[in-house]
Amino acid sequence: MVDDGTPEIDTTPEIDTTVAHPARIWNYWLGGKDNYPVDRLIGDQTTEVYPEIVQLARHQRAFLGRAVRHLAGEAGLRQFLDIGTGLPTVDNTHEVAQRVAPESRVVYVDNDPLVLVHARALLTSAPEGATDYVDADLRDPARILAEAGRTLDLTRPVAISLLGILIFVQDDDEVRSILRRLLDAVPSGSHLVITHTTNAVHGERTDEAVRVWNEGGSVPMLVRTPETIMSFLDGLDVLAPGLVSLTRWRPEHTPFEEPEVDEFCAVARKP
């Protein structure tokens, strides 16, 4: 909830440490400590067949930073809805946005109780802006929008980010329905930021890693082709360079060129 000094009743659900959760596995790959043996087991089994997943996780975090800096800077957005936020780490959405514009308002959404605990403690806003946390599932956009509307003004442009979460919705039409309901609730000038796993780069090696993940008992994920992912952006203006590997979206200038990874990304504007 928005931090206004009012004591809150602790309604945090009990954390099930016997079932792996994507947010905690991701935290493990990023070198965090907020995970359990079951998360590390699946994380290790996945990296055995696809060691690049660790770098992929770091590239996704770097892409988030570049995208948010663009949105808060050049695009001038001041409202962010981060769905599937995962466990707090360095350069969270509100930190990046508020470095550019301290008045930025950010709502995080996730459905893991451990994320909720850490979000309440760590996702604190600059005085000029605001942060909030919504405990909700992606498949319930009505709840997400109702809760987010307490912090965000949905009559003004909002940047909606869905990083590494659409892979857990198995039906393409359901993905389109979720995105449509989210975007219908915000005005022209709003933006959508997505990442999605594909096998366009490493082919069978990525497929094997996904198989290991799915058999490990975590939330099953689905690989999609770039063409299918691109179809989720129909009706939006996709910003250059389009739908590309994480390492190809407006990379920072360095002496080294990072290899492509099997996680594609895009930023698109609602006309």
XYZ file of N, CA and C in Angstrom:
813
model
N 0.823 -1.197 0.000
C 0.000 0.000 0.000
C 0.865 1.258 0.000
N 0.265 2.408 -0.354
C 0.990 3.659 -0.320
C 1.380 3.964 1.111
N 2.616 4.364 1.319
C 3.118 4.626 2.657
C 2.696 6.018 3.090
N 1.640 6.087 3.951
C 1.183 7.379 4.464
C 1.270 7.448 5.979
N 1.983 6.480 6.598
C 2.171 6.491 8.035
C 1.102 5.764 8.820
N 0.052 5.281 8.158
C -1.025 4.577 8.853
C -0.650 3.123 9.066
N -0.749 2.606 10.312
C -0.423 1.192 10.545
C -1.334 0.285 9.726
N -0.774 -0.819 9.238
C -1.533 -1.754 8.425
C -1.684 -3.082 9.146
N -2.797 -3.743 8.899
C -2.993 -5.099 9.389
C -2.244 -6.040 8.461
N -1.480 -6.959 9.035
C -0.680 -7.866 8.214
C -1.568 -8.948 7.618
N -1.781 -8.840 6.329
C -2.599 -9.836 5.630
C -1.747 -10.658 4.674
N -0.434 -10.728 4.928
C 0.462 -11.458 4.051
C 0.154 -12.952 4.080
N -0.105 -13.581 2.926
C -0.348 -15.017 2.915
C 0.909 -15.779 3.330
N 0.708 -16.991 3.809
C 1.840 -17.814 4.208
C 2.651 -18.211 2.972
N 3.970 -18.185 3.106
C 4.864 -18.531 2.008
C 5.031 -20.042 1.956
N 4.749 -20.634 0.806
C 4.910 -22.074 0.617
C 6.325 -22.330 0.115
N 7.169 -22.866 0.988
C 8.571 -23.095 0.632
C 8.799 -24.446 -0.035
N 7.712 -25.176 -0.285
C 7.854 -26.485 -0.936
C 7.616 -26.413 -2.438
N 7.120 -25.273 -2.910
C 6.811 -25.093 -4.329
C 7.641 -23.935 -4.860
N 8.349 -24.177 -5.953
C 9.183 -23.134 -6.542
C 8.320 -22.013 -7.103
N 8.870 -20.803 -7.086
C 8.161 -19.655 -7.655
C 9.112 -18.912 -8.586
N 8.633 -18.493 -9.769
C 9.510 -17.824 -10.736
C 10.257 -16.624 -10.168
N 9.593 -15.816 -9.344
C 10.258 -14.623 -8.804
C 11.470 -15.008 -7.970
N 11.349 -16.105 -7.217
C 12.450 -16.507 -6.343
C 13.561 -17.192 -7.140
N 13.204 -17.939 -8.187
C 14.222 -18.538 -9.054
C 15.005 -17.429 -9.751
N 14.290 -16.443 -10.241
C 14.930 -15.294 -10.895
C 15.869 -14.597 -9.919
N 15.420 -14.437 -8.675
C 16.261 -13.829 -7.646
C 17.544 -14.626 -7.442
N 17.433 -15.930 -7.469
C 18.610 -16.799 -7.319
C 19.586 -16.583 -8.464
N 19.070 -16.520 -9.694
C 19.938 -16.309 -10.851
C 20.627 -14.953 -10.807
N 19.977 -13.974 -10.187
C 20.558 -12.638 -10.093
C 21.515 -12.503 -8.914
N 21.722 -13.617 -8.201
C 22.655 -13.589 -7.086
C 22.047 -13.175 -5.769
N 20.703 -13.148 -5.697
C 20.025 -12.759 -4.461
C 19.955 -13.888 -3.447
N 19.496 -13.556 -2.262
C 19.410 -14.513 -1.163
C 17.968 -14.849 -0.786
N 17.016 -14.248 -1.468
C 15.615 -14.426 -1.105
C 14.992 -15.566 -1.902
N 15.447 -16.766 -1.607
C 14.957 -17.950 -2.307
C 15.133 -19.159 -1.386
N 14.537 -20.274 -1.792
C 14.533 -21.480 -0.967
C 15.159 -22.640 -1.729
N 15.466 -23.753 -1.038
C 16.102 -24.886 -1.719
C 15.369 -25.339 -2.972
N 14.032 -25.340 -2.954
C 13.284 -25.795 -4.125
C 13.503 -24.855 -5.304
N 13.657 -23.549 -5.022
C 13.923 -22.584 -6.092
C 15.319 -22.787 -6.661
N 16.277 -23.006 -5.782
C 17.664 -23.206 -6.224
C 17.804 -24.511 -6.999
N 17.031 -25.523 -6.622
C 17.072 -26.802 -7.333
C 16.675 -26.619 -8.793
N 15.531 -25.984 -9.026
C 15.083 -25.774 -10.405
C 16.018 -24.803 -11.117
N 16.490 -23.794 -10.402
C 17.440 -22.865 -11.003
C 18.693 -23.567 -11.477
N 19.225 -24.472 -10.648
C 20.445 -25.205 -11.023
C 20.182 -26.184 -12.155
N 19.034 -26.861 -12.121
C 18.710 -27.810 -13.188
C 18.587 -27.087 -14.532
N 18.037 -25.882 -14.504
C 17.886 -25.104 -15.744
C 19.240 -24.627 -16.261
N 20.094 -24.148 -15.365
C 21.392 -23.645 -15.812
C 22.307 -24.763 -16.300
N 22.057 -25.991 -15.850
C 22.862 -27.110 -16.339
C 22.700 -27.294 -17.839
N 21.494 -27.098 -18.332
C 21.246 -27.283 -19.764
C 21.292 -25.959 -20.530
N 21.198 -24.850 -19.799
C 21.162 -23.543 -20.468
C 21.830 -22.499 -19.567
N 23.154 -22.545 -19.456
C 23.854 -21.633 -18.534
C 23.666 -20.163 -18.867
N 23.285 -19.852 -20.094
C 23.094 -18.456 -20.489
C 21.926 -17.793 -19.770
N 21.097 -18.604 -19.080
C 19.921 -18.045 -18.419
C 20.312 -17.015 -17.368
N 21.478 -17.190 -16.749
C 21.919 -16.235 -15.738
C 22.191 -14.879 -16.380
N 22.883 -14.886 -17.510
C 23.128 -13.634 -18.220
C 21.833 -13.054 -18.757
N 20.923 -13.925 -19.192
C 19.635 -13.455 -19.693
C 18.904 -12.677 -18.612
N 18.919 -13.199 -17.377
C 18.260 -12.512 -16.270
C 18.859 -11.129 -16.055
N 20.172 -11.033 -16.158
C 20.824 -9.736 -15.971
C 20.538 -8.792 -17.131
N 20.469 -9.346 -18.339
C 20.142 -8.503 -19.491
C 18.721 -7.957 -19.382
N 17.801 -8.751 -18.824
C 16.434 -8.259 -18.688
C 16.379 -7.099 -17.710
N 17.137 -7.192 -16.626
C 17.182 -6.091 -15.674
C 17.773 -4.839 -16.325
N 18.816 -5.019 -17.141
C 19.426 -3.878 -17.819
C 18.457 -3.260 -18.822
N 17.708 -4.100 -19.547
C 16.715 -3.587 -20.493
C 15.665 -2.772 -19.766
N 15.202 -3.253 -18.617
C 14.217 -2.498 -17.846
C 14.722 -1.097 -17.564
N 15.974 -0.997 -17.149
C 16.529 0.317 -16.860
C 16.540 1.222 -18.075
N 16.965 0.686 -19.221
C 17.015 1.513 -20.433
C 15.614 1.949 -20.858
N 14.664 1.027 -20.776
C 13.298 1.346 -21.191
C 12.676 2.401 -20.278
N 12.845 2.237 -18.981
C 12.245 3.198 -18.042
C 12.900 4.563 -18.186
N 14.217 4.600 -18.388
C 14.875 5.900 -18.589
C 14.312 6.602 -19.822
N 14.080 5.835 -20.899
C 13.483 6.443 -22.090
C 12.076 6.961 -21.790
N 11.280 6.141 -21.112
C 9.886 6.510 -20.883
C 9.761 7.718 -19.959
N 10.578 7.744 -18.903
C 10.521 8.871 -17.976
C 11.205 10.109 -18.550
N 12.170 9.884 -19.447
C 12.911 10.996 -20.018
C 12.302 11.500 -21.301
N 12.681 10.865 -22.404
C 12.246 11.343 -23.722
C 10.734 11.309 -23.896
N 10.076 10.246 -23.398
C 8.627 10.130 -23.581
C 7.845 10.930 -22.553
N 8.475 11.326 -21.448
C 7.839 12.211 -20.476
C 6.781 11.574 -19.603
N 6.780 10.240 -19.464
C 5.780 9.593 -18.629
C 6.137 9.732 -17.146
N 5.097 9.790 -16.326
C 5.284 9.937 -14.885
C 4.524 8.877 -14.091
N 3.955 7.898 -14.805
C 3.193 6.848 -14.140
C 3.593 5.500 -14.718
N 3.834 4.525 -13.816
C 4.333 3.225 -14.224
C 3.572 2.128 -13.483
N 3.134 1.130 -14.241
C 2.463 -0.041 -13.686
C 3.304 -1.255 -14.042
N 4.015 -1.782 -13.061
C 4.995 -2.857 -13.247
C 4.361 -4.167 -12.786
N 3.916 -4.985 -13.740
C 3.194 -6.218 -13.428
C 4.142 -7.406 -13.533
N 4.209 -8.195 -12.462
C 5.166 -9.289 -12.396
C 6.521 -8.764 -11.990
N 6.523 -7.885 -10.997
C 7.731 -7.150 -10.633
C 8.859 -8.023 -10.115
N 8.531 -9.152 -9.473
C 9.582 -9.979 -8.890
C 10.129 -9.352 -7.622
N 11.167 -9.968 -7.079
C 11.757 -9.487 -5.835
C 12.592 -8.238 -6.077
N 12.515 -7.271 -5.174
C 13.295 -6.038 -5.344
C 14.787 -6.332 -5.449
N 15.428 -5.601 -6.346
C 16.874 -5.718 -6.521
C 17.397 -4.322 -6.834
N 18.537 -4.217 -7.484
C 19.049 -2.887 -7.813
C 18.290 -2.329 -9.018
N 18.180 -1.004 -9.059
C 17.532 -0.306 -10.167
C 16.129 -0.831 -10.436
N 15.300 -0.827 -9.399
C 13.888 -1.117 -9.576
C 13.226 0.019 -10.347
N 12.039 -0.243 -10.859
C 11.376 0.715 -11.742
C 11.280 2.106 -11.111
N 10.848 2.193 -9.859
C 10.673 3.517 -9.253
C 11.997 4.229 -9.055
N 13.067 3.472 -8.802
C 14.374 4.098 -8.612
C 14.871 4.712 -9.914
N 14.714 3.973 -11.017
C 15.140 4.482 -12.318
C 14.285 5.678 -12.718
N 12.964 5.537 -12.597
C 12.057 6.612 -13.012
C 12.257 7.867 -12.170
N 12.409 7.688 -10.861
C 12.486 8.859 -9.994
C 13.852 9.540 -10.033
N 14.860 8.848 -10.543
C 16.125 9.548 -10.797
C 15.956 10.548 -11.931
N 15.099 10.189 -12.892
C 14.825 11.096 -14.010
C 13.784 12.136 -13.608
N 12.704 11.680 -12.969
C 11.598 12.558 -12.580
C 11.133 12.149 -11.187
N 11.570 12.838 -10.140
C 11.251 12.422 -8.765
C 9.763 12.322 -8.469
N 8.925 12.989 -9.254
C 7.486 12.950 -9.009
C 6.811 11.712 -9.586
N 7.558 10.830 -10.196
C 6.981 9.626 -10.811
C 6.255 8.777 -9.772
N 5.153 8.178 -10.220
C 4.340 7.309 -9.365
C 4.383 5.903 -9.966
N 4.624 4.912 -9.115
C 4.845 3.537 -9.587
C 4.016 2.568 -8.755
N 3.317 1.685 -9.438
C 2.592 0.600 -8.774
C 3.183 -0.726 -9.239
N 3.574 -1.549 -8.278
C 4.108 -2.880 -8.540
C 3.016 -3.915 -8.317
N 3.047 -4.968 -9.142
C 2.060 -6.046 -9.027
C 2.778 -7.387 -9.048
N 2.470 -8.251 -8.090
C 2.972 -9.622 -8.105
C 2.060 -10.459 -7.220
N 2.248 -11.784 -7.260
C 1.376 -12.651 -6.467
C 2.157 -13.622 -5.589
N 3.421 -13.294 -5.298
C 4.217 -14.132 -4.401
C 4.287 -13.449 -3.038
N 3.897 -14.136 -1.944
C 3.925 -13.498 -0.628
C 5.292 -12.954 -0.239
N 6.371 -13.627 -0.667
C 7.709 -13.133 -0.331
C 7.984 -11.799 -1.005
N 7.487 -11.650 -2.240
C 7.626 -10.366 -2.932
C 6.883 -9.282 -2.162
N 5.687 -9.618 -1.666
C 4.895 -8.651 -0.910
C 5.655 -8.169 0.323
N 6.261 -9.090 1.052
C 7.007 -8.726 2.258
C 8.128 -7.753 1.920
N 8.901 -8.073 0.909
C 10.031 -7.232 0.553
C 9.584 -5.921 -0.088
N 8.511 -5.966 -0.863
C 8.028 -4.743 -1.495
C 7.626 -3.719 -0.443
N 6.932 -4.176 0.588
C 6.507 -3.252 1.644
C 7.698 -2.621 2.340
N 8.784 -3.380 2.455
C 9.947 -2.898 3.192
C 10.893 -2.051 2.340
N 11.012 -2.393 1.060
C 12.090 -1.837 0.259
C 11.662 -0.896 -0.850
N 10.434 -1.037 -1.347
C 10.031 -0.237 -2.494
C 9.465 1.093 -2.019
N 10.353 1.922 -1.473
C 9.945 3.196 -0.897
C 10.229 4.327 -1.876
N 9.307 5.254 -1.921
C 9.335 6.305 -2.936
C 10.150 7.513 -2.517
N 10.582 8.288 -3.514
C 11.069 9.638 -3.266
C 9.906 10.474 -2.735
N 10.169 11.490 -1.906
C 9.085 12.272 -1.306
C 8.142 12.898 -2.329
N 8.670 13.251 -3.502
C 7.831 13.921 -4.501
C 6.892 12.971 -5.232
N 7.192 11.666 -5.209
C 6.403 10.695 -5.957
C 5.650 9.744 -5.039
N 5.404 8.538 -5.539
C 4.690 7.532 -4.743
C 4.989 6.149 -5.295
N 4.979 5.150 -4.414
C 5.003 3.758 -4.838
C 3.913 3.011 -4.088
N 3.413 1.972 -4.718
C 2.400 1.122 -4.095
C 2.648 -0.298 -4.573
N 2.062 -1.261 -3.878
C 2.188 -2.668 -4.250
C 0.809 -3.298 -4.248
N 0.492 -4.037 -5.322
C -0.782 -4.735 -5.451
C -0.510 -6.231 -5.479
N -1.145 -6.954 -4.595
C -1.034 -8.406 -4.546
C -2.136 -8.979 -5.433
N -1.782 -9.314 -6.684
C -2.792 -9.747 -7.644
C -2.150 -10.582 -8.740
N -2.987 -11.337 -9.437
C -2.542 -12.189 -10.533
C -2.771 -11.472 -11.857
N -1.856 -11.689 -12.797
C -1.979 -11.085 -14.125
C -3.320 -11.387 -14.766
N -3.877 -12.565 -14.473
C -5.135 -12.966 -15.108
C -6.350 -12.229 -14.554
N -6.124 -11.313 -13.633
C -7.217 -10.523 -13.067
C -6.946 -9.038 -13.297
N -6.954 -8.620 -14.574
C -6.636 -7.217 -14.858
C -7.608 -6.233 -14.217
N -8.864 -6.648 -14.006
C -9.826 -5.738 -13.384
C -9.381 -5.375 -11.969
N -8.917 -6.357 -11.209
C -8.427 -6.081 -9.856
C -7.166 -5.217 -9.909
N -6.264 -5.557 -10.825
C -5.030 -4.782 -10.935
C -5.345 -3.313 -11.202
N -6.229 -3.068 -12.149
C -6.553 -1.685 -12.513
C -7.276 -0.952 -11.385
N -8.184 -1.648 -10.702
C -8.911 -1.016 -9.605
C -7.958 -0.616 -8.483
N -7.037 -1.520 -8.146
C -6.084 -1.229 -7.075
C -5.071 -0.162 -7.513
N -4.576 -0.283 -8.757
C -3.600 0.691 -9.241
C -4.192 2.088 -9.321
N -5.501 2.161 -9.572
C -6.172 3.448 -9.710
C -6.201 4.271 -8.439
N -5.830 3.665 -7.315
C -5.751 4.417 -6.067
C -4.470 5.268 -6.003
N -3.477 4.870 -6.806
C -2.195 5.584 -6.810
C -1.948 6.308 -8.132
N -2.396 5.691 -9.229
C -2.191 6.252 -10.561
C -3.465 6.918 -11.050
N -3.315 7.962 -11.844
C -4.439 8.602 -12.524
C -4.560 7.960 -13.899
N -5.522 7.058 -14.046
C -5.642 6.283 -15.278
C -6.227 7.098 -16.426
N -6.514 8.368 -16.199
C -6.910 9.230 -17.315
C -5.687 9.874 -17.961
N -4.515 9.666 -17.376
C -3.262 10.187 -17.919
C -2.386 9.014 -18.339
N -1.443 9.228 -19.272
C -0.653 8.111 -19.794
C 0.081 7.317 -18.704
N 0.116 6.011 -18.921
C 0.757 5.076 -18.000
C 1.668 4.162 -18.814
N 2.842 3.857 -18.266
C 3.705 2.840 -18.857
C 3.426 1.519 -18.154
N 2.947 0.534 -18.906
C 2.631 -0.788 -18.364
C 3.742 -1.744 -18.769
N 4.421 -2.327 -17.801
C 5.497 -3.261 -18.118
C 5.132 -4.673 -17.690
N 5.426 -5.621 -18.572
C 5.164 -7.040 -18.350
C 6.426 -7.794 -18.765
N 7.381 -7.857 -17.863
C 8.667 -8.461 -18.184
C 8.711 -9.900 -17.688
N 8.863 -10.825 -18.653
C 9.017 -12.220 -18.303
C 7.811 -12.843 -17.639
N 6.617 -12.332 -17.894
C 5.425 -12.868 -17.242
C 4.406 -13.434 -18.228
N 4.369 -12.922 -19.449
C 3.403 -13.448 -20.422
C 3.696 -14.897 -20.782
N 4.916 -15.358 -20.547
C 5.269 -16.756 -20.821
C 4.477 -17.723 -19.951
N 3.894 -17.233 -18.857
C 3.155 -18.103 -17.952
C 1.666 -18.160 -18.275
N 1.247 -17.447 -19.327
C -0.134 -17.534 -19.815
C -0.097 -18.389 -21.070
N -0.673 -19.569 -20.997
C -0.500 -20.568 -22.052
C -1.302 -20.287 -23.315
N -2.391 -19.582 -23.206
C -3.287 -19.368 -24.342
C -3.043 -17.999 -24.975
N -2.781 -17.973 -26.279
C -2.497 -16.715 -26.978
C -3.662 -15.733 -26.885
N -4.873 -16.248 -27.029
C -6.033 -15.358 -26.973
C -6.200 -14.751 -25.589
N -5.844 -15.500 -24.551
C -5.922 -14.945 -23.203
C -4.903 -13.824 -23.030
N -3.709 -14.003 -23.601
C -2.718 -12.926 -23.557
C -3.285 -11.676 -24.219
N -3.857 -11.840 -25.388
C -4.421 -10.687 -26.105
C -5.537 -10.030 -25.300
N -6.363 -10.847 -24.647
C -7.454 -10.312 -23.840
C -6.920 -9.508 -22.658
N -5.906 -10.032 -21.984
C -5.310 -9.321 -20.846
C -4.730 -7.989 -21.293
N -3.952 -8.017 -22.370
C -3.338 -6.780 -22.859
C -4.404 -5.775 -23.305
N -5.430 -6.262 -23.968
C -6.495 -5.360 -24.425
C -7.180 -4.688 -23.239
N -7.465 -5.461 -22.191
C -8.159 -4.894 -21.031
C -7.273 -3.879 -20.306
N -5.999 -4.155 -20.234
C -5.088 -3.202 -19.593
C -4.973 -1.917 -20.408
N -4.791 -2.070 -21.715
C -4.580 -0.901 -22.562
C -5.860 -0.106 -22.784
N -7.013 -0.780 -22.776
C -8.278 -0.055 -22.920
C -8.527 0.887 -21.738
N -7.872 0.604 -20.610
C -8.111 1.388 -19.396
C -7.234 2.629 -19.304
N -6.300 2.787 -20.244
C -5.384 3.926 -20.193
C -5.463 4.702 -21.511
N -5.093 5.979 -21.506
C -5.308 6.826 -22.689
C -4.190 6.730 -23.711
N -4.417 7.396 -24.819
C -3.387 7.573 -25.846
C -2.133 8.166 -25.213
N -0.980 7.698 -25.691
C 0.279 8.138 -25.114
C 0.814 7.185 -24.072
N -0.019 6.236 -23.640
C 0.462 5.193 -22.739
C 1.377 4.251 -23.510
N 2.216 3.534 -22.793
C 3.178 2.630 -23.425
C 3.078 1.237 -22.816
N 3.426 0.248 -23.623
C 3.516 -1.138 -23.178
C 4.947 -1.607 -23.357
N 5.502 -2.216 -22.310
C 6.860 -2.759 -22.339
C 6.757 -4.256 -22.053
N 7.265 -5.087 -22.965
C 7.176 -6.524 -22.750
C 8.516 -7.192 -23.024
N 8.722 -8.329 -22.355
C 9.760 -9.280 -22.765
C 9.116 -10.650 -22.800
N 9.639 -11.517 -23.658
C 9.056 -12.856 -23.813
C 10.125 -13.817 -24.314
N 10.132 -15.011 -23.742
C 11.077 -16.038 -24.162
C 10.703 -16.579 -25.535
N 11.723 -16.768 -26.372
C 11.556 -17.391 -27.674
C 12.679 -18.411 -27.851
N 12.680 -19.125 -28.937
C 13.791 -20.055 -29.214
C 14.453 -19.710 -30.542
N 14.320 -18.437 -30.936
C 14.817 -18.007 -32.239
C 16.340 -17.958 -32.305
N 16.996 -17.914 -31.158
C 18.453 -17.794 -31.138
C 19.115 -19.145 -30.893
N 18.724 -19.831 -29.823
C 19.409 -21.062 -29.431
C 18.595 -22.335 -29.712
N 17.408 -22.185 -30.237
C 16.640 -23.334 -30.701
C 16.425 -24.421 -29.668
N 16.918 -25.620 -29.953
C 16.642 -26.784 -29.112
C 17.205 -26.635 -27.704
N 18.283 -25.883 -27.534
C 18.837 -25.701 -26.198
C 17.863 -24.921 -25.310
N 17.227 -23.917 -25.873
C 16.211 -23.190 -25.121
C 15.020 -24.086 -24.834
N 14.599 -24.873 -25.821
C 13.476 -25.787 -25.619
C 13.762 -26.767 -24.485
N 14.991 -27.255 -24.404
C 15.358 -28.197 -23.349
C 15.324 -27.521 -21.986
N 15.802 -26.295 -21.912
C 15.764 -25.568 -20.646
C 14.326 -25.351 -20.178
N 13.444 -25.044 -21.112
C 12.037 -24.854 -20.771
C 11.418 -26.172 -20.302
N 11.800 -27.270 -20.941
C 11.293 -28.582 -20.519
C 11.707 -28.881 -19.082
N 12.973 -28.624 -18.751
C 13.456 -28.852 -17.388
C 12.687 -27.987 -16.401
N 12.510 -26.729 -16.756
C 11.745 -25.815 -15.904
C 10.338 -26.353 -15.662
N 9.647 -26.727 -16.724
C 8.256 -27.154 -16.605
C 8.109 -28.453 -15.816
N 9.090 -29.329 -15.933
C 9.023 -30.593 -15.191
C 9.432 -30.422 -13.736
N 10.005 -29.259 -13.397
C 10.492 -29.051 -12.041
C 9.430 -28.642 -11.040
N 8.220 -28.371 -11.502
C 7.139 -28.071 -10.580
C 6.837 -26.603 -10.383
N 7.587 -25.715 -11.037
C 7.253 -24.301 -10.953
C 6.101 -24.007 -11.913
N 5.698 -22.752 -11.968
C 4.637 -22.366 -12.899
C 5.112 -22.645 -14.319
N 4.371 -23.452 -15.099
C 4.844 -23.794 -16.446
C 4.908 -22.582 -17.355
N 5.905 -22.595 -18.236
C 6.091 -21.481 -19.158
C 5.987 -21.951 -20.601
N 5.764 -21.011 -21.496
C 5.566 -21.324 -22.906
C 6.470 -20.436 -23.757
N 7.230 -21.070 -24.646
C 8.033 -20.340 -25.625
C 7.143 -19.972 -26.809
N 7.312 -18.754 -27.324
C 6.567 -18.338 -28.501
C 7.519 -17.799 -29.560
N 7.080 -17.816 -30.800
C 7.893 -17.291 -31.888
C 7.864 -15.772 -31.869
N 8.876 -15.130 -32.442
C 8.830 -13.666 -32.541
C 7.586 -13.165 -33.266
N 7.117 -13.919 -34.257
C 5.922 -13.500 -34.997
C 4.698 -13.467 -34.085
N 4.551 -14.485 -33.240
C 3.417 -14.502 -32.318
C 3.541 -13.384 -31.287
N 4.734 -13.189 -30.759
C 4.940 -12.120 -29.778
C 4.606 -10.774 -30.407
N 5.046 -10.583 -31.645
C 4.780 -9.318 -32.333
C 3.279 -9.103 -32.518
N 2.540 -10.187 -32.705
C 1.095 -10.057 -32.910
C 0.388 -9.508 -31.665
N 1.004 -9.671 -30.491
C 0.420 -9.121 -29.273
C 0.465 -7.597 -29.268
N 1.254 -7.021 -30.163
C 1.420 -5.572 -30.207
C 0.600 -4.936 -31.329
N -0.272 -5.712 -31.952
C -1.119 -5.179 -33.025
C -1.893 -3.954 -32.530
N -1.919 -2.922 -33.361
C -2.644 -1.700 -33.019
C -1.816 -0.683 -32.260
N -0.594 -1.054 -31.880
C 0.294 -0.148 -31.168
C 1.414 0.319 -32.091
N 2.012 1.429 -31.767
C 3.170 1.926 -32.504
C 4.428 1.413 -31.807
N 5.096 0.444 -32.430
C 6.275 -0.163 -31.826
C 7.478 0.744 -32.058
N 8.150 1.102 -30.985
C 9.303 1.990 -31.077
C 10.496 1.253 -31.682
N 11.349 1.996 -32.379
C 12.595 1.429 -32.891
C 13.454 0.983 -31.710
N 14.133 -0.139 -31.862
C 14.382 -0.945 -33.066
C 13.384 -2.090 -33.276
N 12.209 -2.019 -32.675
C 11.210 -3.061 -32.858
C 11.312 -4.156 -31.824
N 10.839 -5.346 -32.199
C 10.928 -6.526 -31.326
C 12.273 -7.191 -31.571
N 13.142 -7.142 -30.567
C 14.515 -7.628 -30.731
C 14.961 -8.344 -29.463
N 16.091 -9.040 -29.566
C 16.708 -9.633 -28.385
C 17.037 -8.539 -27.371
N 16.988 -8.891 -26.086
C 17.232 -7.913 -25.023
C 18.484 -7.072 -25.266
N 19.531 -7.720 -25.749
C 20.809 -7.028 -25.918
C 20.821 -6.083 -27.109
N 19.756 -6.103 -27.928
C 19.715 -5.275 -29.128
C 18.797 -4.062 -28.978
N 18.139 -3.931 -27.830
C 17.238 -2.781 -27.656
C 18.025 -1.610 -27.077
N 18.381 -0.685 -27.961
C 19.071 0.548 -27.590
C 20.184 0.299 -26.564
N 21.153 -0.546 -26.905
C 22.207 -0.892 -25.942
C 23.072 0.307 -25.592
N 23.622 0.247 -24.392
C 24.569 1.282 -23.976
C 25.836 1.160 -24.825
N 26.530 2.255 -25.029
C 27.751 2.232 -25.821
C 28.897 1.670 -24.979
N 29.395 0.507 -25.373
C 30.539 -0.122 -24.716
C 31.461 -0.672 -25.791
N 32.694 -0.994 -25.427
C 33.610 -1.575 -26.421
C 33.209 -2.992 -26.842
N 32.269 -3.595 -26.102
C 31.931 -4.989 -26.351
C 30.487 -5.112 -26.824
N 30.251 -6.057 -27.712
C 28.890 -6.321 -28.180
C 28.395 -7.612 -27.546
N 27.303 -7.505 -26.775
C 26.750 -8.682 -26.116
C 26.055 -9.579 -27.145
N 26.140 -10.894 -26.968
C 25.451 -11.800 -27.898
C 23.941 -11.736 -27.710
N 23.228 -12.108 -28.751
C 21.771 -12.175 -28.649
C 21.354 -13.272 -27.676
N 20.221 -13.059 -27.014
C 19.668 -14.041 -26.086
C 18.235 -14.364 -26.495
N 17.741 -15.497 -26.000
C 16.397 -15.941 -26.368
C 15.313 -15.317 -25.492
N 15.460 -14.040 -25.233
C 14.402 -13.259 -24.601
C 14.276 -12.003 -25.438
N 13.127 -11.843 -26.101
C 12.901 -10.706 -26.971
C 12.110 -9.642 -26.227
N 12.231 -8.408 -26.676
C 11.610 -7.287 -25.966
C 11.123 -6.252 -26.956
N 10.210 -5.434 -26.469
C 9.713 -4.331 -27.291
C 9.087 -3.280 -26.381
N 9.090 -2.053 -26.859
C 8.369 -0.951 -26.228
C 7.433 -0.380 -27.286
N 6.157 -0.236 -26.950
C 5.170 0.219 -27.930
C 4.274 1.287 -27.316
N 3.836 2.208 -28.151
C 3.009 3.334 -27.706
C 1.567 3.157 -28.186
N 0.629 3.459 -27.304
C -0.784 3.440 -27.695
C -1.096 4.736 -28.441
N -1.523 4.638 -29.693
C -1.782 5.866 -30.484
C -3.028 6.615 -30.001
